[in-house]
Amino acid sequence: RVQLVESGGGSVQAGGSLTLSCAVSDYTVAGACMSWFRRLPGKEREGVAAFATGGTTFYADSVRGRFVISKDNARKTLSLQMNDLKPEDTAVYNCAAVRGPCENFAETWPRIERYDYWGQGTQVIVSS
């Protein structure tokens, strides 16, 4: 059974930084296309950043330039370095992975239905 486990969430003041990690239980999934999503209070889940198998990365406009996604296949870990955090970044952050090939990932990465595996999430709270 594939498991994704997030860690690294917490409370921080605006302008601060946090690094989220997602540990993957399966090497095959760890090498797949993976992404970070978040659910802001009272809103739908949204894509934050994605890492394709070739190493190409994608970002939502709201975090581009502040967040950096990276993946270490050997350590089976997906990370999200979040800098210059804002109160509007307050959310539950989930990592997600695609099973199998990642066709059209550049266009489809923000779509929830694209993913086969999800972690339980980690809370990030940014105070002003």
mmCIF file with all atom_site columns, N, CA and C in Angstrom, residues 27 34 40 50 60 62 96 98 100 110 113 115 120:
data_model
loop_
_atom_site.group_PDB
_atom_site.id
_atom_site.type_symbol
_atom_site.label_atom_id
_atom_site.label_alt_id
_atom_site.label_comp_id
_atom_site.label_asym_id
_atom_site.label_entity_id
_atom_site.label_seq_id
_atom_site.pdbx_PDB_ins_code
_atom_site.Cartn_x
_atom_site.Cartn_y
_atom_site.Cartn_z
_atom_site.occupancy
_atom_site.B_iso_or_equiv
_atom_site.pdbx_formal_charge
_atom_site.auth_seq_id
_atom_site.auth_comp_id
_atom_site.auth_asym_id
_atom_site.auth_atom_id
_atom_site.pdbx_PDB_model_num
ATOM 1  N N  . TYR A 1 27  ? 9.318  3.275  -4.034  1.00 0.00 ? 27  TYR A N  1
ATOM 2  C CA . TYR A 1 27  ? 10.285 3.881  -4.929  1.00 0.00 ? 27  TYR A CA 1
ATOM 3  C C  . TYR A 1 27  ? 9.683  4.222  -6.279  1.00 0.00 ? 27  TYR A C  1
ATOM 4  N N  . MET A 1 34  ? 4.843  14.400 -9.160  1.00 0.00 ? 34  MET A N  1
ATOM 5  C CA . MET A 1 34  ? 4.260  14.691 -7.857  1.00 0.00 ? 34  MET A CA 1
ATOM 6  C C  . MET A 1 34  ? 4.019  16.179 -7.709  1.00 0.00 ? 34  MET A C  1
ATOM 7  N N  . LEU A 1 40  ? -7.238 26.249 1.260   1.00 0.00 ? 40  LEU A N  1
ATOM 8  C CA . LEU A 1 40  ? -7.394 27.419 2.108   1.00 0.00 ? 40  LEU A CA 1
ATOM 9  C C  . LEU A 1 40  ? -8.730 27.337 2.832   1.00 0.00 ? 40  LEU A C  1
ATOM 10 N N  . ALA A 1 50  ? 4.365  21.696 -8.837  1.00 0.00 ? 50  ALA A N  1
ATOM 11 C CA . ALA A 1 50  ? 4.461  20.336 -9.358  1.00 0.00 ? 50  ALA A CA 1
ATOM 12 C C  . ALA A 1 50  ? 5.866  20.046 -9.839  1.00 0.00 ? 50  ALA A C  1
ATOM 13 N N  . ALA A 1 60  ? 1.915  27.669 -9.246  1.00 0.00 ? 60  ALA A N  1
ATOM 14 C CA . ALA A 1 60  ? 0.771  28.563 -9.319  1.00 0.00 ? 60  ALA A CA 1
ATOM 15 C C  . ALA A 1 60  ? 1.288  29.997 -9.303  1.00 0.00 ? 60  ALA A C  1
ATOM 16 N N  . SER A 1 62  ? 0.308  32.446 -7.693  1.00 0.00 ? 62  SER A N  1
ATOM 17 C CA . SER A 1 62  ? 0.294  33.033 -6.356  1.00 0.00 ? 62  SER A CA 1
ATOM 18 C C  . SER A 1 62  ? 1.546  32.713 -5.542  1.00 0.00 ? 62  SER A C  1
ATOM 19 N N  . ALA A 1 96  ? 0.746  14.924 -3.479  1.00 0.00 ? 96  ALA A N  1
ATOM 20 C CA . ALA A 1 96  ? 0.005  13.983 -4.297  1.00 0.00 ? 96  ALA A CA 1
ATOM 21 C C  . ALA A 1 96  ? 0.927  13.422 -5.366  1.00 0.00 ? 96  ALA A C  1
ATOM 22 N N  . VAL A 1 98  ? 1.174  10.859 -9.070  1.00 0.00 ? 98  VAL A N  1
ATOM 23 C CA . VAL A 1 98  ? 0.535  10.211 -10.210 1.00 0.00 ? 98  VAL A CA 1
ATOM 24 C C  . VAL A 1 98  ? 1.055  8.791  -10.340 1.00 0.00 ? 98  VAL A C  1
ATOM 25 N N  . GLY A 1 100 ? 1.957  5.891  -12.765 1.00 0.00 ? 100 GLY A N  1
ATOM 26 C CA . GLY A 1 100 ? 2.173  5.645  -14.176 1.00 0.00 ? 100 GLY A CA 1
ATOM 27 C C  . GLY A 1 100 ? 2.640  6.875  -14.940 1.00 0.00 ? 100 GLY A C  1
ATOM 28 N N  . PRO A 1 110 ? -2.542 20.907 -12.226 1.00 0.00 ? 110 PRO A N  1
ATOM 29 C CA . PRO A 1 110 ? -3.381 21.485 -11.155 1.00 0.00 ? 110 PRO A CA 1
ATOM 30 C C  . PRO A 1 110 ? -4.703 20.737 -10.900 1.00 0.00 ? 110 PRO A C  1
ATOM 31 N N  . GLU A 1 113 ? -8.078 15.429 -10.057 1.00 0.00 ? 113 GLU A N  1
ATOM 32 C CA . GLU A 1 113 ? -8.367 14.087 -10.585 1.00 0.00 ? 113 GLU A CA 1
ATOM 33 C C  . GLU A 1 113 ? -7.180 13.460 -11.285 1.00 0.00 ? 113 GLU A C  1
ATOM 34 N N  . TYR A 1 115 ? -4.400 12.797 -9.953  1.00 0.00 ? 115 TYR A N  1
ATOM 35 C CA . TYR A 1 115 ? -3.543 12.124 -8.984  1.00 0.00 ? 115 TYR A CA 1
ATOM 36 C C  . TYR A 1 115 ? -4.189 10.859 -8.415  1.00 0.00 ? 115 TYR A C  1
ATOM 37 N N  . GLN A 1 120 ? -2.127 12.894 3.977   1.00 0.00 ? 120 GLN A N  1
ATOM 38 C CA . GLN A 1 120 ? -3.173 13.373 4.867   1.00 0.00 ? 120 GLN A CA 1
ATOM 39 C C  . GLN A 1 120 ? -3.142 14.883 5.072   1.00 0.00 ? 120 GLN A C  1
#
